[in-house]
PDB file of C-alpha atoms in Angstrom:
ATOM      1  CA  MET A   1      -5.367   3.630  22.631  1.00 97.00           C
ATOM      2  CA  ILE A   2      -4.763   6.415  20.869  1.00 98.00           C
ATOM      3  CA  ASP A   3      -7.547   8.950  19.445  1.00 98.00           C
ATOM      4  CA  THR A   4      -6.433   8.908  15.444  1.00 98.00           C
ATOM      5  CA  HIS A   5      -8.598  12.159  15.000  1.00 98.00           C
ATOM      6  CA  THR A   6      -9.228  15.082  17.017  1.00 98.00           C
ATOM      7  CA  HIS A   7      -8.965  19.090  16.953  1.00 98.00           C
ATOM      8  CA  LEU A   8      -6.754  20.094  19.282  1.00 97.00           C
ATOM      9  CA  ASP A   9      -6.719  24.288  18.426  1.00 93.00           C
ATOM     10  CA  ALA A  10     -10.680  23.982  18.838  1.00 95.00           C
ATOM     11  CA  LEU A  11     -11.206  22.797  22.302  1.00 94.00           C
ATOM     12  CA  GLU A  12     -11.213  24.995  25.174  1.00 88.00           C
ATOM     13  CA  GLY A  13      -8.838  25.243  27.783  1.00 88.00           C
ATOM     14  CA  ASP A  14      -4.949  24.830  27.527  1.00 94.00           C
ATOM     15  CA  PRO A  15      -4.539  22.007  25.311  1.00 95.00           C
ATOM     16  CA  ALA A  16      -1.386  20.511  27.673  1.00 96.00           C
ATOM     17  CA  ASP A  17      -4.222  20.234  30.506  1.00 96.00           C
ATOM     18  CA  VAL A  18      -6.219  17.861  27.397  1.00 97.00           C
ATOM     19  CA  VAL A  19      -3.647  15.924  26.741  1.00 97.00           C
ATOM     20  CA  ALA A  20      -3.271  15.639  30.624  1.00 97.00           C
ATOM     21  CA  ARG A  21      -6.600  14.227  30.860  1.00 97.00           C
ATOM     22  CA  ALA A  22      -6.348  11.807  27.958  1.00 97.00           C
ATOM     23  CA  ARG A  23      -2.938  10.435  29.468  1.00 97.00           C
ATOM     24  CA  ASP A  24      -4.642   9.669  32.654  1.00 97.00           C
ATOM     25  CA  ALA A  25      -7.572   8.216  30.981  1.00 97.00           C
ATOM     26  CA  GLY A  26      -5.298   5.693  29.082  1.00 97.00           C
ATOM     27  CA  VAL A  27      -4.353   7.888  25.750  1.00 98.00           C
ATOM     28  CA  THR A  28      -1.086   7.585  25.068  1.00 96.00           C
ATOM     29  CA  ARG A  29      -1.352   8.873  21.311  1.00 98.00           C
ATOM     30  CA  ILE A  30      -3.613  11.805  19.737  1.00 98.00           C
ATOM     31  CA  LEU A  31      -3.636  13.409  16.090  1.00 98.00           C
ATOM     32  CA  THR A  32      -4.843  16.289  15.485  1.00 98.00           C
ATOM     33  CA  VAL A  33      -5.960  17.702  12.623  1.00 98.00           C
ATOM     34  CA  GLY A  34      -5.623  20.975  10.723  1.00 97.00           C
ATOM     35  CA  THR A  35      -8.584  22.189   8.257  1.00 97.00           C
ATOM     36  CA  ASP A  36      -6.676  25.296   6.898  1.00 97.00           C
ATOM     37  CA  VAL A  37      -2.869  26.570   6.833  1.00 97.00           C
ATOM     38  CA  GLY A  38      -2.834  27.814   9.663  1.00 97.00           C
ATOM     39  CA  GLY A  39      -5.302  25.137  11.832  1.00 97.00           C
ATOM     40  CA  CYS A  40      -1.950  22.877  10.105  1.00 98.00           C
ATOM     41  CA  ARG A  41       0.739  25.031  11.498  1.00 98.00           C
ATOM     42  CA  ARG A  42      -1.189  24.713  14.708  1.00 98.00           C
ATOM     43  CA  ALA A  43      -1.338  21.424  14.853  1.00 98.00           C
ATOM     44  CA  LEU A  44       2.438  21.124  13.970  1.00 98.00           C
ATOM     45  CA  GLU A  45       2.915  23.432  17.027  1.00 98.00           C
ATOM     46  CA  LEU A  46       1.234  21.137  19.115  1.00 98.00           C
ATOM     47  CA  ALA A  47       2.833  18.126  17.901  1.00 98.00           C
ATOM     48  CA  GLU A  48       6.316  19.711  18.980  1.00 98.00           C
ATOM     49  CA  GLN A  49       4.922  20.550  22.679  1.00 97.00           C
ATOM     50  CA  HIS A  50       3.850  17.056  23.212  1.00 97.00           C
ATOM     51  CA  ASP A  51       5.241  14.115  22.612  1.00 97.00           C
ATOM     52  CA  GLU A  52       2.341  12.401  22.299  1.00 97.00           C
ATOM     53  CA  VAL A  53       0.876  14.411  19.551  1.00 98.00           C
ATOM     54  CA  TYR A  54       0.927  14.035  15.869  1.00 98.00           C
ATOM     55  CA  ALA A  55      -0.616  16.050  12.779  1.00 98.00           C
ATOM     56  CA  ILE A  56      -2.752  15.628  10.197  1.00 98.00           C
ATOM     57  CA  LEU A  57      -2.582  18.298   7.436  1.00 98.00           C
ATOM     58  CA  GLY A  58      -5.255  19.499   5.431  1.00 98.00           C
ATOM     59  CA  ILE A  59      -7.771  21.577   4.214  1.00 97.00           C
ATOM     60  CA  HIS A  60     -10.822  21.264   4.696  1.00 96.00           C
ATOM     61  CA  PRO A  61     -14.057  20.964   2.157  1.00 97.00           C
ATOM     62  CA  HIS A  62     -15.910  23.458   4.062  1.00 96.00           C
ATOM     63  CA  GLY A  63     -13.097  25.704   2.833  1.00 94.00           C
ATOM     64  CA  ALA A  64     -12.479  24.729  -0.969  1.00 95.00           C
ATOM     65  CA  ASN A  65     -14.626  28.185  -1.671  1.00 93.00           C
ATOM     66  CA  ASP A  66     -11.201  29.860  -0.175  1.00 94.00           C
ATOM     67  CA  ALA A  67      -8.418  27.839  -0.315  1.00 96.00           C
ATOM     68  CA  THR A  68      -5.891  28.417  -3.269  1.00 96.00           C
ATOM     69  CA  ASP A  69      -3.408  26.560  -4.975  1.00 96.00           C
ATOM     70  CA  ASP A  70      -0.625  28.524  -2.707  1.00 97.00           C
ATOM     71  CA  ASP A  71      -2.512  26.936   0.356  1.00 97.00           C
ATOM     72  CA  VAL A  72      -2.406  23.344  -1.044  1.00 97.00           C
ATOM     73  CA  ALA A  73       1.608  24.130  -1.817  1.00 98.00           C
ATOM     74  CA  GLU A  74       2.197  25.121   1.502  1.00 98.00           C
ATOM     75  CA  VAL A  75       0.039  21.872   3.045  1.00 98.00           C
ATOM     76  CA  ARG A  76       2.670  19.720   0.723  1.00 98.00           C
ATOM     77  CA  SER A  77       5.497  21.423   2.334  1.00 98.00           C
ATOM     78  CA  LEU A  78       4.246  20.926   5.950  1.00 98.00           C
ATOM     79  CA  LEU A  79       3.324  17.321   5.731  1.00 98.00           C
ATOM     80  CA  ALA A  80       7.642  16.846   4.812  1.00 98.00           C
ATOM     81  CA  HIS A  81       7.817  17.605   9.167  1.00 98.00           C
ATOM     82  CA  PRO A  82       8.415  14.779  10.885  1.00 98.00           C
ATOM     83  CA  LYS A  83       5.327  14.322  13.146  1.00 98.00           C
ATOM     84  CA  ALA A  84       2.812  14.858  10.274  1.00 98.00           C
ATOM     85  CA  VAL A  85       0.947  11.568   9.695  1.00 98.00           C
ATOM     86  CA  ALA A  86      -1.437  12.109   7.069  1.00 98.00           C
ATOM     87  CA  ALA A  87      -2.843  14.508   4.679  1.00 98.00           C
ATOM     88  CA  GLY A  88      -6.431  15.452   5.810  1.00 97.00           C
ATOM     89  CA  GLU A  89      -9.008  16.176   6.380  1.00 96.00           C
ATOM     90  CA  MET A  90     -10.198  16.135   2.733  1.00 98.00           C
ATOM     91  CA  GLY A  91     -13.218  15.149   1.308  1.00 97.00           C
ATOM     92  CA  LEU A  92     -16.671  16.080  -0.113  1.00 97.00           C
ATOM     93  CA  ASP A  93     -19.804  17.815   2.047  1.00 95.00           C
ATOM     94  CA  TRP A  94     -23.354  18.120   0.090  1.00 94.00           C
ATOM     95  CA  PHE A  95     -24.662  18.207   3.262  1.00 86.00           C
ATOM     96  CA  ARG A  96     -23.600  21.526   4.536  1.00 86.00           C
ATOM     97  CA  ASP A  97     -22.813  22.824   1.149  1.00 83.00           C
ATOM     98  CA  TYR A  98     -20.317  25.640   2.640  1.00 88.00           C
ATOM     99  CA  ALA A  99     -18.791  25.682  -0.547  1.00 94.00           C
ATOM    100  CA  PRO A 100     -19.299  25.516  -4.785  1.00 95.00           C
ATOM    101  CA  ARG A 101     -19.331  21.927  -5.226  1.00 96.00           C
ATOM    102  CA  ASP A 102     -16.885  22.228  -7.997  1.00 95.00           C
ATOM    103  CA  LYS A 103     -14.566  23.519  -5.626  1.00 97.00           C
ATOM    104  CA  GLN A 104     -15.019  21.018  -3.135  1.00 97.00           C
ATOM    105  CA  LEU A 105     -14.129  18.537  -6.223  1.00 97.00           C
ATOM    106  CA  HIS A 106     -10.903  20.335  -7.279  1.00 97.00           C
ATOM    107  CA  LEU A 107      -9.558  20.939  -4.048  1.00 98.00           C
ATOM    108  CA  PHE A 108     -10.226  16.907  -3.143  1.00 98.00           C
ATOM    109  CA  ALA A 109      -8.730  16.301  -6.567  1.00 97.00           C
ATOM    110  CA  ALA A 110      -5.540  18.619  -5.408  1.00 98.00           C
ATOM    111  CA  MET A 111      -5.513  16.972  -1.754  1.00 98.00           C
ATOM    112  CA  LEU A 112      -5.144  13.205  -3.221  1.00 98.00           C
ATOM    113  CA  ASP A 113      -2.262  14.699  -5.171  1.00 97.00           C
ATOM    114  CA  VAL A 114      -0.417  15.908  -2.109  1.00 98.00           C
ATOM    115  CA  ALA A 115      -1.346  11.933  -0.341  1.00 98.00           C
ATOM    116  CA  THR A 116       0.057  10.793  -3.559  1.00 98.00           C
ATOM    117  CA  GLU A 117       3.063  13.498  -3.570  1.00 97.00           C
ATOM    118  CA  THR A 118       3.987  12.837   0.121  1.00 97.00           C
ATOM    119  CA  GLY A 119       3.040   9.178   0.420  1.00 97.00           C
ATOM    120  CA  LYS A 120       0.989   9.881   3.298  1.00 98.00           C
ATOM    121  CA  PRO A 121      -2.767   8.557   4.344  1.00 98.00           C
ATOM    122  CA  ALA A 122      -5.680  10.084   2.636  1.00 98.00           C
ATOM    123  CA  VAL A 123      -7.840  11.079   5.520  1.00 98.00           C
ATOM    124  CA  ILE A 124     -11.772  11.324   4.401  1.00 98.00           C
ATOM    125  CA  HIS A 125     -14.785  13.753   5.527  1.00 97.00           C
ATOM    126  CA  THR A 126     -17.551  12.595   3.419  1.00 96.00           C
ATOM    127  CA  ARG A 127     -21.306  13.206   3.951  1.00 95.00           C
ATOM    128  CA  ALA A 128     -24.453  13.359   1.665  1.00 94.00           C
ATOM    129  CA  ALA A 129     -21.710  12.177  -1.295  1.00 95.00           C
ATOM    130  CA  ASP A 130     -20.903   9.092  -0.902  1.00 95.00           C
ATOM    131  CA  ASP A 131     -21.350   8.090  -4.071  1.00 95.00           C
ATOM    132  CA  ASP A 132     -18.924  11.069  -5.885  1.00 96.00           C
ATOM    133  CA  THR A 133     -16.233  10.274  -2.679  1.00 97.00           C
ATOM    134  CA  LEU A 134     -15.604   7.136  -3.863  1.00 97.00           C
ATOM    135  CA  ALA A 135     -15.244   8.252  -7.593  1.00 97.00           C
ATOM    136  CA  ALA A 136     -13.142  10.822  -6.941  1.00 97.00           C
ATOM    137  CA  LEU A 137     -11.260   8.035  -4.882  1.00 97.00           C
ATOM    138  CA  ALA A 138     -11.701   5.608  -7.432  1.00 95.00           C
ATOM    139  CA  GLY A 139      -7.970   6.409  -9.110  1.00 90.00           C
ATOM    140  CA  PHE A 140      -6.105   6.924  -5.880  1.00 96.00           C
ATOM    141  CA  ASP A 141      -3.841   4.082  -4.248  1.00 94.00           C
ATOM    142  CA  GLY A 142      -2.743   4.974  -0.468  1.00 96.00           C
ATOM    143  CA  ALA A 143      -4.271   4.387   2.092  1.00 98.00           C
ATOM    144  CA  VAL A 144      -7.687   5.514   2.974  1.00 98.00           C
ATOM    145  CA  VAL A 145      -9.230   6.364   6.274  1.00 98.00           C
ATOM    146  CA  LEU A 146     -13.173   6.952   6.377  1.00 98.00           C
ATOM    147  CA  HIS A 147     -13.192   9.454   9.165  1.00 97.00           C
ATOM    148  CA  CYS A 148     -16.250   9.637  11.353  1.00 97.00           C
ATOM    149  CA  PHE A 149     -18.052   6.731   9.507  1.00 97.00           C
ATOM    150  CA  SER A 150     -21.842   7.984   8.797  1.00 95.00           C
ATOM    151  CA  SER A 151     -22.387   6.013   5.745  1.00 92.00           C
ATOM    152  CA  PRO A 152     -23.283   2.675   6.143  1.00 92.00           C
ATOM    153  CA  HIS A 153     -23.769   1.994   2.674  1.00 88.00           C
ATOM    154  CA  LEU A 154     -20.515   2.680   1.877  1.00 95.00           C
ATOM    155  CA  LEU A 155     -19.092   0.263   4.365  1.00 97.00           C
ATOM    156  CA  GLU A 156     -18.705  -2.672   1.810  1.00 96.00           C
ATOM    157  CA  PRO A 157     -17.278  -0.717  -1.089  1.00 96.00           C
ATOM    158  CA  ALA A 158     -14.924   0.407   1.510  1.00 97.00           C
ATOM    159  CA  LEU A 159     -13.849  -3.274   3.101  1.00 97.00           C
ATOM    160  CA  GLU A 160     -13.464  -3.975  -0.658  1.00 97.00           C
ATOM    161  CA  ARG A 161     -10.561  -1.375  -1.080  1.00 96.00           C
ATOM    162  CA  GLY A 162      -9.408  -2.331   2.082  1.00 97.00           C
ATOM    163  CA  TRP A 163      -9.512   0.987   3.426  1.00 98.00           C
ATOM    164  CA  TYR A 164      -9.546   1.960   7.251  1.00 98.00           C
ATOM    165  CA  ILE A 165     -13.460   2.233   9.024  1.00 98.00           C
ATOM    166  CA  SER A 166     -12.522   4.768  12.020  1.00 98.00           C
ATOM    167  CA  PHE A 167     -15.663   5.526  14.630  1.00 98.00           C
ATOM    168  CA  ALA A 168     -16.631   8.052  16.663  1.00 98.00           C
ATOM    169  CA  GLY A 169     -18.671   9.508  19.519  1.00 97.00           C
ATOM    170  CA  ASN A 170     -21.874   9.241  17.421  1.00 97.00           C
ATOM    171  CA  ALA A 171     -21.345   5.468  17.581  1.00 97.00           C
ATOM    172  CA  THR A 172     -22.418   5.161  20.747  1.00 97.00           C
ATOM    173  CA  PHE A 173     -25.707   7.322  20.659  1.00 97.00           C
ATOM    174  CA  PRO A 174     -28.934   4.736  21.219  1.00 96.00           C
ATOM    175  CA  LYS A 175     -30.302   5.439  17.244  1.00 95.00           C
ATOM    176  CA  ALA A 176     -26.826   4.708  15.684  1.00 96.00           C
ATOM    177  CA  VAL A 177     -27.665   1.075  16.040  1.00 96.00           C
ATOM    178  CA  ASP A 178     -26.840   0.820  12.083  1.00 96.00           C
ATOM    179  CA  LEU A 179     -23.540   2.444  13.113  1.00 97.00           C
ATOM    180  CA  ARG A 180     -22.724  -0.617  15.752  1.00 96.00           C
ATOM    181  CA  LEU A 181     -24.358  -3.138  13.219  1.00 97.00           C
ATOM    182  CA  ALA A 182     -21.359  -1.825  10.690  1.00 97.00           C
ATOM    183  CA  ALA A 183     -18.511  -1.918  13.625  1.00 97.00           C
ATOM    184  CA  ARG A 184     -19.395  -5.459  13.402  1.00 97.00           C
ATOM    185  CA  GLU A 185     -18.731  -6.285  10.225  1.00 97.00           C
ATOM    186  CA  VAL A 186     -15.185  -4.550   9.845  1.00 98.00           C
ATOM    187  CA  PRO A 187     -12.119  -6.912   9.667  1.00 98.00           C
ATOM    188  CA  ALA A 188     -10.261  -6.925  12.751  1.00 98.00           C
ATOM    189  CA  ASN A 189      -7.101  -5.207  10.684  1.00 98.00           C
ATOM    190  CA  LEU A 190      -9.336  -2.224   9.324  1.00 98.00           C
ATOM    191  CA  ILE A 191     -11.073  -0.536  12.219  1.00 98.00           C
ATOM    192  CA  LEU A 192     -10.091   2.597  14.067  1.00 98.00           C
ATOM    193  CA  ALA A 193     -11.430   4.898  17.056  1.00 98.00           C
ATOM    194  CA  GLU A 194     -11.453   8.720  17.432  1.00 98.00           C
ATOM    195  CA  THR A 195     -13.273  11.535  18.884  1.00 98.00           C
ATOM    196  CA  ASP A 196     -13.561  14.133  16.018  1.00 97.00           C
ATOM    197  CA  ALA A 197     -14.019  16.380  19.628  1.00 97.00           C
ATOM    198  CA  PRO A 198     -15.098  18.942  20.462  1.00 97.00           C
ATOM    199  CA  TYR A 199     -17.530  17.361  18.447  1.00 95.00           C
ATOM    200  CA  LEU A 200     -19.814  14.036  18.962  1.00 95.00           C
ATOM    201  CA  ALA A 201     -19.126  13.371  22.328  1.00 97.00           C
ATOM    202  CA  PRO A 202     -20.253  10.096  23.354  1.00 97.00           C
ATOM    203  CA  GLN A 203     -23.310   9.319  24.640  1.00 97.00           C
ATOM    204  CA  ALA A 204     -21.813   9.346  28.391  1.00 96.00           C
ATOM    205  CA  MET A 205     -20.553  12.682  28.061  1.00 96.00           C
ATOM    206  CA  ARG A 206     -23.426  14.150  25.841  1.00 93.00           C
ATOM    207  CA  GLY A 207     -23.793  17.852  26.929  1.00 92.00           C
ATOM    208  CA  ARG A 208     -20.223  18.684  27.456  1.00 93.00           C
ATOM    209  CA  PRO A 209     -17.771  19.703  24.770  1.00 94.00           C
ATOM    210  CA  ASN A 210     -15.926  16.312  23.237  1.00 97.00           C
ATOM    211  CA  GLU A 211     -12.235  15.490  24.101  1.00 97.00           C
ATOM    212  CA  PRO A 212      -9.336  12.527  24.072  1.00 98.00           C
ATOM    213  CA  ALA A 213      -9.975  11.345  26.876  1.00 98.00           C
ATOM    214  CA  TYR A 214     -13.842  10.283  25.722  1.00 98.00           C
ATOM    215  CA  VAL A 215     -12.310   8.087  23.098  1.00 98.00           C
ATOM    216  CA  MET A 216     -12.201   5.357  25.517  1.00 98.00           C
ATOM    217  CA  HIS A 217     -16.304   5.761  25.444  1.00 98.00           C
ATOM    218  CA  THR A 218     -16.134   5.129  21.852  1.00 98.00           C
ATOM    219  CA  LEU A 219     -14.037   1.521  22.343  1.00 98.00           C
ATOM    220  CA  ALA A 220     -16.581   0.624  25.045  1.00 97.00           C
ATOM    221  CA  SER A 221     -19.196   0.820  22.488  1.00 97.00           C
ATOM    222  CA  LEU A 222     -17.507  -0.909  19.951  1.00 98.00           C
ATOM    223  CA  ALA A 223     -15.915  -3.687  21.871  1.00 98.00           C
ATOM    224  CA  GLU A 224     -19.377  -4.310  23.097  1.00 97.00           C
ATOM    225  CA  ALA A 225     -20.896  -4.004  19.168  1.00 97.00           C
ATOM    226  CA  ARG A 226     -18.278  -6.514  18.219  1.00 97.00           C
ATOM    227  CA  LYS A 227     -18.551  -8.691  21.167  1.00 97.00           C
ATOM    228  CA  GLU A 228     -14.612  -8.300  21.869  1.00 97.00           C
ATOM    229  CA  ASP A 229     -12.976  -7.664  25.079  1.00 97.00           C
ATOM    230  CA  PRO A 230     -12.368  -4.049  25.268  1.00 97.00           C
ATOM    231  CA  LYS A 231      -8.410  -4.429  26.098  1.00 97.00           C
ATOM    232  CA  GLU A 232      -8.144  -6.673  23.047  1.00 98.00           C
ATOM    233  CA  LEU A 233      -9.753  -3.917  20.859  1.00 98.00           C
ATOM    234  CA  GLU A 234      -7.846  -1.676  21.775  1.00 98.00           C
ATOM    235  CA  GLN A 235      -4.531  -3.142  21.492  1.00 97.00           C
ATOM    236  CA  GLN A 236      -5.536  -3.906  17.698  1.00 98.00           C
ATOM    237  CA  ILE A 237      -6.867  -0.564  17.375  1.00 98.00           C
ATOM    238  CA  ASP A 238      -3.431   1.027  18.325  1.00 97.00           C
ATOM    239  CA  ARG A 239      -1.419  -1.644  15.597  1.00 98.00           C
ATOM    240  CA  ASN A 240      -3.868  -0.638  13.179  1.00 98.00           C
ATOM    241  CA  ALA A 241      -3.149   3.076  13.833  1.00 98.00           C
ATOM    242  CA  SER A 242       1.075   2.102  13.776  1.00 98.00           C
ATOM    243  CA  ALA A 243       0.408   1.196  10.946  1.00 98.00           C
ATOM    244  CA  CYS A 244      -1.660   2.786   9.097  1.00 98.00           C
ATOM    245  CA  PHE A 245       0.067   6.162   9.699  1.00 98.00           C
ATOM    246  CA  GLY A 246       3.694   5.058  10.088  1.00 96.00           C
ATOM    247  CA  LEU A 247       3.960   5.448  14.367  1.00 94.00           C
TER     248      LEU A 247
END
């Protein structure tokens, strides 16, 4: 199994212990995410230290107010690292509005240019900004991952465009019926799973910090929703991630 989106640098404790627990749970590959330049450097350091770990590098929309052109250029340079597999997370967040919307849109466009220039998939954060996210991605021709999928009405346009849909621990919550229904509609070749750790621990682990090992709970929930064998879905997600991220 693979955890396609986690934040190892935000977890408490030694990342080596987190990686070991994931391995014991059957999670053999982990994609850790940098959300600013410093975080991108740390993600690459962890990828260099652990064979199982790869890096996704970007600037989160929450940081759009402070991000500079030099920051974007450095992320572009860091993406040349052999263990950097995607650009992101990038996107728009109209829910928190931690950065002005015009600056979020500017940063999103710049990060999409980085994804195009480097040939990397774009890992998208979108919250309460679905229509603007679709508009921003209209001219992007590369692979797209909707990370921590939480907007069921985005499903149809996303599938029409052949985007990957990645489900996190919130898909296991009792009230998240709409997410599990959405999971049933995703074609086998476009579904992914993640933790977004340390956030959104799955229902069985609520009250604890999330970590990559817990992606197995999300896998089980998705398999039940799709009426599929968990082992077969695990293998399918692994194939999808390999195709998407060039693993």
